[in-house]
Structure formats: structure tokens, C-alpha cells
mmCIF file with all atom_site columns, C-alpha atoms in Angstrom:
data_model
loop_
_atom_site.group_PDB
_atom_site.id
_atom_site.type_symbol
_atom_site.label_atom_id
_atom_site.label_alt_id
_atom_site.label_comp_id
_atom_site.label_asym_id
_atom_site.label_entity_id
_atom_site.label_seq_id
_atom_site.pdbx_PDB_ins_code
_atom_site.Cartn_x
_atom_site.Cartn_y
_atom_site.Cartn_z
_atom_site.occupancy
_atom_site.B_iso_or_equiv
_atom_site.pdbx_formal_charge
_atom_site.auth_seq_id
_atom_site.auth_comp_id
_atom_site.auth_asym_id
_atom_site.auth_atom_id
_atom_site.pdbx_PDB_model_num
ATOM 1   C CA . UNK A 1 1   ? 55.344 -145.026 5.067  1.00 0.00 ? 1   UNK A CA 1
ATOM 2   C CA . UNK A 1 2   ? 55.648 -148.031 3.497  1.00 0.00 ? 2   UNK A CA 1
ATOM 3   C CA . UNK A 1 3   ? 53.044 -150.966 2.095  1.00 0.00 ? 3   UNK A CA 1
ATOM 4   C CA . UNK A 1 4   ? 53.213 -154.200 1.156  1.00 0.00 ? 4   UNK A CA 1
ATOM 5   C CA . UNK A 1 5   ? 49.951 -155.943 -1.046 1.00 0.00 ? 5   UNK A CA 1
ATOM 6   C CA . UNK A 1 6   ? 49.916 -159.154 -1.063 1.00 0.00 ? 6   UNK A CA 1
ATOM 7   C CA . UNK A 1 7   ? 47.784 -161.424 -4.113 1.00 0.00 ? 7   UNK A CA 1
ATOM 8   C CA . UNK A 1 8   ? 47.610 -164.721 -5.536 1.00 0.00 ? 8   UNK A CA 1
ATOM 9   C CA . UNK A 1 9   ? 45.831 -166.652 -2.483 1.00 0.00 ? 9   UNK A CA 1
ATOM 10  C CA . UNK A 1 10  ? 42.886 -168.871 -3.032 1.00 0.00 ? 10  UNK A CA 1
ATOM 11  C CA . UNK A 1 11  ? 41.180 -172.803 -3.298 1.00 0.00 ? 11  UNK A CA 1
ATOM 12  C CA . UNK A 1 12  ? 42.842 -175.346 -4.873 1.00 0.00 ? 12  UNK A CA 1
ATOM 13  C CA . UNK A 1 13  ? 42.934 -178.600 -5.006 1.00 0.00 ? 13  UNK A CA 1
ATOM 14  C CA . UNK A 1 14  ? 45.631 -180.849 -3.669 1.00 0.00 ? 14  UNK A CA 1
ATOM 15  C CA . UNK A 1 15  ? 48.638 -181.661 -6.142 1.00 0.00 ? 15  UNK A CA 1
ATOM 16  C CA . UNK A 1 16  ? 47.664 -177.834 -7.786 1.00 0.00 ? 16  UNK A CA 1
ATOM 17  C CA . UNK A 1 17  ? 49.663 -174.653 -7.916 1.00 0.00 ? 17  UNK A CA 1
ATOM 18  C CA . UNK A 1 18  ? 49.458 -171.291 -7.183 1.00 0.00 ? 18  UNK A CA 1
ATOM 19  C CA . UNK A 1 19  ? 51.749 -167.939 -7.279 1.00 0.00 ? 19  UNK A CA 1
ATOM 20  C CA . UNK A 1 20  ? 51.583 -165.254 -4.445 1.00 0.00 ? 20  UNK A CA 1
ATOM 21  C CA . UNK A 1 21  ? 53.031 -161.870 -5.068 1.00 0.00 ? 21  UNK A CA 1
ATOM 22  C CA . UNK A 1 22  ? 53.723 -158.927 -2.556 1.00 0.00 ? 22  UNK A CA 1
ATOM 23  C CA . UNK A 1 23  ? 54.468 -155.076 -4.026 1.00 0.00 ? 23  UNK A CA 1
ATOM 24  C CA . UNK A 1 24  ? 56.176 -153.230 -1.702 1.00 0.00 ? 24  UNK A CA 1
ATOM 25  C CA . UNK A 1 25  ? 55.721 -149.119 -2.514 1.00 0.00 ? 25  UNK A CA 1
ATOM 26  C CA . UNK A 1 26  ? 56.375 -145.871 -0.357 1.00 0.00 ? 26  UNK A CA 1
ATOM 27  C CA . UNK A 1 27  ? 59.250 -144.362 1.134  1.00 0.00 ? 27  UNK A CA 1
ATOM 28  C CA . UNK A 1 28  ? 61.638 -146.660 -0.021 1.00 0.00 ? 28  UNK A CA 1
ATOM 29  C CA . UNK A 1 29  ? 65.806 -146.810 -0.307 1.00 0.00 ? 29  UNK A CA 1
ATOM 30  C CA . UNK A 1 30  ? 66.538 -150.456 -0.705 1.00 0.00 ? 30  UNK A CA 1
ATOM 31  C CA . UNK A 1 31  ? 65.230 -153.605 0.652  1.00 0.00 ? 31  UNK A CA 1
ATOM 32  C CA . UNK A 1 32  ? 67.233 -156.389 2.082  1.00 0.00 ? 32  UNK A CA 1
ATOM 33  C CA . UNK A 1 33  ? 65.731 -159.571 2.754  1.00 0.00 ? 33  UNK A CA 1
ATOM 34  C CA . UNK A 1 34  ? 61.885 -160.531 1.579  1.00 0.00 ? 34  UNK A CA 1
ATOM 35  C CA . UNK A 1 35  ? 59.822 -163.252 2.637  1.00 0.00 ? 35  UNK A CA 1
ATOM 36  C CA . UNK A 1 36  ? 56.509 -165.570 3.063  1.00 0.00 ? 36  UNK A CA 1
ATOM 37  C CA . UNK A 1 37  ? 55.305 -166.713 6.320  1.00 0.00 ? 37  UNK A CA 1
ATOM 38  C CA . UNK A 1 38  ? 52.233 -168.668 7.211  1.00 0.00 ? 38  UNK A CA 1
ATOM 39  C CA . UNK A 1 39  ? 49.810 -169.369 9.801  1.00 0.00 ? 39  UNK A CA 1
ATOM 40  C CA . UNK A 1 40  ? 47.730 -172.025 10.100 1.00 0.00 ? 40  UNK A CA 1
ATOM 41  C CA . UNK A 1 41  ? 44.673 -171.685 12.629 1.00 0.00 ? 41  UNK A CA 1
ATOM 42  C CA . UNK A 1 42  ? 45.938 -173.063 16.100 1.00 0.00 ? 42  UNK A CA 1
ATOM 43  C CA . UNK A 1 43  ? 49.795 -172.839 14.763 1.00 0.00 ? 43  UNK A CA 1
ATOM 44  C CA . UNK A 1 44  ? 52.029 -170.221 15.240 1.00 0.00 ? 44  UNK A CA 1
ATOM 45  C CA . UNK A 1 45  ? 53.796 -168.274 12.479 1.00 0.00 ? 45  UNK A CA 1
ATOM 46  C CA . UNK A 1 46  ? 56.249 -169.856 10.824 1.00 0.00 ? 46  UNK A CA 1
ATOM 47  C CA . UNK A 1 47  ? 58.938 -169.178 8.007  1.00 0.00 ? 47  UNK A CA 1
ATOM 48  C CA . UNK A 1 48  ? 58.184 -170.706 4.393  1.00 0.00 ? 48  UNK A CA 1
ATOM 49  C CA . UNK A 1 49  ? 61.070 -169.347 2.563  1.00 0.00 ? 49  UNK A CA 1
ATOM 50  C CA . UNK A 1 50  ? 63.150 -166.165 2.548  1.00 0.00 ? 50  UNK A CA 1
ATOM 51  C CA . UNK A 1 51  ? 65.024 -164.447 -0.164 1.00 0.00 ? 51  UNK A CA 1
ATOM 52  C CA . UNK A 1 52  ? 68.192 -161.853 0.097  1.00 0.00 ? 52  UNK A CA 1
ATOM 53  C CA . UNK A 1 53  ? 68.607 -158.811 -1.776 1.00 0.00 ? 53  UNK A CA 1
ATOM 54  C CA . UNK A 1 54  ? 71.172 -160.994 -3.784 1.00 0.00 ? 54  UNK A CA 1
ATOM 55  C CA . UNK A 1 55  ? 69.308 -164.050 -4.778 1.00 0.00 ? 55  UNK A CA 1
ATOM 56  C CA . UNK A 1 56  ? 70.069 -166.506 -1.436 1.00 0.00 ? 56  UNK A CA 1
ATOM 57  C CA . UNK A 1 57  ? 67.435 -168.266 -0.387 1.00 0.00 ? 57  UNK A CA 1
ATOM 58  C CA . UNK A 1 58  ? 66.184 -170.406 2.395  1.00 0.00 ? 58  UNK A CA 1
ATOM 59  C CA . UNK A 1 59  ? 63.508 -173.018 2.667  1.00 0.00 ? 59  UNK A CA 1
ATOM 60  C CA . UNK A 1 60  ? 61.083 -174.153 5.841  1.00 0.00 ? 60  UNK A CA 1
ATOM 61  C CA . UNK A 1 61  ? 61.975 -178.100 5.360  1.00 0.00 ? 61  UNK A CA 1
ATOM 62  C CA . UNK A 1 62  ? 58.279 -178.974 4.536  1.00 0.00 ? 62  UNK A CA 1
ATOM 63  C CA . UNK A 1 63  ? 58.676 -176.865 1.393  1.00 0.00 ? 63  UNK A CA 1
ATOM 64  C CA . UNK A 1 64  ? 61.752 -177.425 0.028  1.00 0.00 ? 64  UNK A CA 1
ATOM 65  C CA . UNK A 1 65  ? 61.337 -179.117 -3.982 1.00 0.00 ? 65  UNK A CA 1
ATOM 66  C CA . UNK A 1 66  ? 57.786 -177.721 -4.115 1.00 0.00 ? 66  UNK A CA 1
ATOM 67  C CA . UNK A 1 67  ? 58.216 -174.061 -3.307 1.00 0.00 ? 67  UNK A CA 1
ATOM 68  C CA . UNK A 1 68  ? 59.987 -171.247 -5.295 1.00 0.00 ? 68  UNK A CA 1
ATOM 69  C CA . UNK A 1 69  ? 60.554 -168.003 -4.102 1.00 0.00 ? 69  UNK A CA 1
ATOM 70  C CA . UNK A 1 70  ? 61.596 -165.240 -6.256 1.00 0.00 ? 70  UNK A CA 1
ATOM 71  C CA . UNK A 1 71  ? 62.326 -161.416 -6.412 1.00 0.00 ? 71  UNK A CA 1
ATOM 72  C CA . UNK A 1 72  ? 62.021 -158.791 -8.960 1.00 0.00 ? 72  UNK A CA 1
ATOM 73  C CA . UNK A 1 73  ? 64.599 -155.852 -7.327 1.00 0.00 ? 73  UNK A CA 1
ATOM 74  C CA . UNK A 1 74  ? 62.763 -153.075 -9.871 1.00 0.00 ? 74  UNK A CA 1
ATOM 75  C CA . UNK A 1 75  ? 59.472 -153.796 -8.721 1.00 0.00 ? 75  UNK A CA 1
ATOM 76  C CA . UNK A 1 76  ? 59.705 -154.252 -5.356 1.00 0.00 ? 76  UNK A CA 1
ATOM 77  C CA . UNK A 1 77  ? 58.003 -157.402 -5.481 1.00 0.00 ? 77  UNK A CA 1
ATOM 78  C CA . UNK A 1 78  ? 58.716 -160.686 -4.004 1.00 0.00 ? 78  UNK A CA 1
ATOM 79  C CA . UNK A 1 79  ? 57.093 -164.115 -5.463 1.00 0.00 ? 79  UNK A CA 1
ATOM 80  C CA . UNK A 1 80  ? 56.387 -167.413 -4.516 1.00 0.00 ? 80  UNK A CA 1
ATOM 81  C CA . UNK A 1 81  ? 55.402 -170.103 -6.453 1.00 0.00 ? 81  UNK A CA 1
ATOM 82  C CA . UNK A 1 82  ? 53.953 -173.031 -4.979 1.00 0.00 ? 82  UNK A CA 1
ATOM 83  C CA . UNK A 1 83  ? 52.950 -176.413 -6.647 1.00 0.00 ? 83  UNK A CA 1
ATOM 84  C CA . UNK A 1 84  ? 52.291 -179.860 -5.604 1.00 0.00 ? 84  UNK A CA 1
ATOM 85  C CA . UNK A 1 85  ? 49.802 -178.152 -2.674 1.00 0.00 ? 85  UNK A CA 1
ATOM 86  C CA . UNK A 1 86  ? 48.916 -180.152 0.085  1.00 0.00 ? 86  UNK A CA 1
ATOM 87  C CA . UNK A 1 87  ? 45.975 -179.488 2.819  1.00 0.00 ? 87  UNK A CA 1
ATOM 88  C CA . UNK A 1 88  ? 48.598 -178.308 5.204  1.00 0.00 ? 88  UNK A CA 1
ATOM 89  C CA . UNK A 1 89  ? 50.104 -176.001 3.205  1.00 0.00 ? 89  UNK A CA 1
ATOM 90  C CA . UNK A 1 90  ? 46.367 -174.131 4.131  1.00 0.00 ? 90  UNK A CA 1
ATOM 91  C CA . UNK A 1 91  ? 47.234 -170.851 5.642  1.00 0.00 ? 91  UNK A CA 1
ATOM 92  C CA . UNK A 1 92  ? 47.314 -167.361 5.933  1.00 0.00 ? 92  UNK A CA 1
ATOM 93  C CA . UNK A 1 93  ? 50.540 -166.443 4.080  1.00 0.00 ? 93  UNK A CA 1
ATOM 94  C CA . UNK A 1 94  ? 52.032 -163.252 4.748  1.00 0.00 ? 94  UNK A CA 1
ATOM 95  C CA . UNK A 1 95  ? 54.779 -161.099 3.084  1.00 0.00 ? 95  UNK A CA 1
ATOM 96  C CA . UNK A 1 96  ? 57.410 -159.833 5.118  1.00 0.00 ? 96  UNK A CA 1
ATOM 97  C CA . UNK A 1 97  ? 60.535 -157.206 3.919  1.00 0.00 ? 97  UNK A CA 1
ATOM 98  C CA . UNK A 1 98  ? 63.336 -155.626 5.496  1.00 0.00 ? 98  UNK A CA 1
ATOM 99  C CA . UNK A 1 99  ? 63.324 -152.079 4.207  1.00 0.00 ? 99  UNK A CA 1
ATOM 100 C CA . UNK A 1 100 ? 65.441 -149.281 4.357  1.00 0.00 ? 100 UNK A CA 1
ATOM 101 C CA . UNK A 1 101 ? 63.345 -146.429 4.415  1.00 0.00 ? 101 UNK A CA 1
ATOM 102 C CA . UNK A 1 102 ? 63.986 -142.811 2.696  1.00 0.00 ? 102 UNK A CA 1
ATOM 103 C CA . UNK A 1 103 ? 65.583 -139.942 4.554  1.00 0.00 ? 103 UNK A CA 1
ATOM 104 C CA . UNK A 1 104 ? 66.794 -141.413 8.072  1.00 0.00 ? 104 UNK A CA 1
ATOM 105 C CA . UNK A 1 105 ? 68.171 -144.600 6.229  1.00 0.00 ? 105 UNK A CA 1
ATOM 106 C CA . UNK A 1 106 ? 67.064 -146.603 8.994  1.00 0.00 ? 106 UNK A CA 1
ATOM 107 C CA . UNK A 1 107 ? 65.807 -150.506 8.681  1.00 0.00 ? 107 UNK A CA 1
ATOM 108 C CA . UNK A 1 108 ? 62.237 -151.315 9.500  1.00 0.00 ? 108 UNK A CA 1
ATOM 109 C CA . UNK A 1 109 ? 60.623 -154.784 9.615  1.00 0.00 ? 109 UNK A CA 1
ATOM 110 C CA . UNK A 1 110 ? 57.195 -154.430 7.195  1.00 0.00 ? 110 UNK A CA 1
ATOM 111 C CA . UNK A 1 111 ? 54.196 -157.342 6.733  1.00 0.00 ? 111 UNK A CA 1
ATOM 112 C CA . UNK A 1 112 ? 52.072 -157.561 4.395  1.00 0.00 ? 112 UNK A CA 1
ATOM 113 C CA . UNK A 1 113 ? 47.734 -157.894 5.703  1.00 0.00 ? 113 UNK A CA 1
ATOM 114 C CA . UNK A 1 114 ? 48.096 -161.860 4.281  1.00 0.00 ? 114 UNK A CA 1
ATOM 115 C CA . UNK A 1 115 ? 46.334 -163.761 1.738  1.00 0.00 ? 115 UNK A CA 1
ATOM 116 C CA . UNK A 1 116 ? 44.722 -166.897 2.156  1.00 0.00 ? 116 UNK A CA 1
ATOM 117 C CA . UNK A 1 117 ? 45.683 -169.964 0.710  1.00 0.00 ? 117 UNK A CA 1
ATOM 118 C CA . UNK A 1 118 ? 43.501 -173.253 1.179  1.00 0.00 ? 118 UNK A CA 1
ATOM 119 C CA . UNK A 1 119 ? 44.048 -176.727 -0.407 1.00 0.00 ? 119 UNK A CA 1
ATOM 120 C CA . UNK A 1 120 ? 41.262 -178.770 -0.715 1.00 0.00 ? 120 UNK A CA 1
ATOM 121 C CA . UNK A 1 121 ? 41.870 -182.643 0.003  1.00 0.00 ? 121 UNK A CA 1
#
């Protein structure tokens, strides 16, 4: 089995900042790509930015310049930092990772339960 916890959601004000993390634990032999998603109510999901096992990343266009995602390979942990906030950034944000799971080797698609992030106008 595998887990990923999410943390770091909240309020904030517009033009503020916040930092998500997600810890991924369990039966785990390597993990490829890591990510953030969010959904706003109404919306469907939709990527926010993705990071490989080697550093590459990948922005939504609505982030890009405001947004920083990060990894820490020895922790299992992906990050994202997020400043300038705007009201529609407000979301639930959920981790996602691409994990190559103990034993059979095999890659399985996890998500984290999602943290919610709101930005007050």
C-alpha cells in the first residue's frame, strides 16, 4: 500500500503565499513523476504543475511565474510553492505520484485526499 498526505492548504489573502507538501510512504521502489492538481467547485480537475523524477517540470499556463514546484527524492515528498494568490487559484489541490511499488515492480497512479486552498479577495 501506498499513501500520500498532503499539508500546507488554508486562507489567505490575495497577493499572499503559501507552500503545500505531499509525503508519499509505503511499499515503495521509486517514483516517477509527482504532481498538484486542483478543483475548483463546478470545474473539473485540472493540472497545476508536474515534476519528473529528474527535475523537468511543467506548468498549467495560469500558473506559470507564480508557482514553484519542487521534489525532495529522499523524502518522498513533492512541494509547491505558491505566491502572488489570486481568488481563482481557490481549490481543492491534490497530490498525485506515479509509483513503482515493491515486489511486482509494477506502476500505480496514487492521489493524495486534497487540501484546501482559498484566497480571499
Amino acid at each position: 500500500q501506498v499513501q500520500l498526505v498532503e499539508s500546507g492548504g488554508g486562507l489567505v489573502q490575495a497577493g499572499g503565499s503559501l507552500r503545500l507538501s505531499c509525503a508519499a510512504s509505503g511499499t515503495i521502489f521509486s517514483i516517477n513523476a509527482m504532481g498538484w492538481y486542483r478543483q475548483a467547485p463546478g470545474k473539473r480537475r485540472e493540472l497545476v504543475a508536474a515534476i519528473t523524477s529528474g527535475g523537468s517540470t511543467n506548468y498549467a499556463d495560469s500558473v506559470k511565474g507564480r508557482f514553484t514546484i519542487s521534489r525532495d527524492n529522499a523524502k518522498n515528498t513533492v512541494y509547491l510553492q505558491m505566491n502572488s494568490l489570486k481568488p481563482e487559484d481557490t481549490a481543492v489541490y491534490y497530490c498525485n505520484a506515479e509509483v513503482v511499488v515493491v515486489v511486482t515492480r509494477i506502476e500505480y497512479r496514487y492521489w493524495g485526499q486534497g487540501t484546501q486552498v482559498t484566497v480571499s479577495s
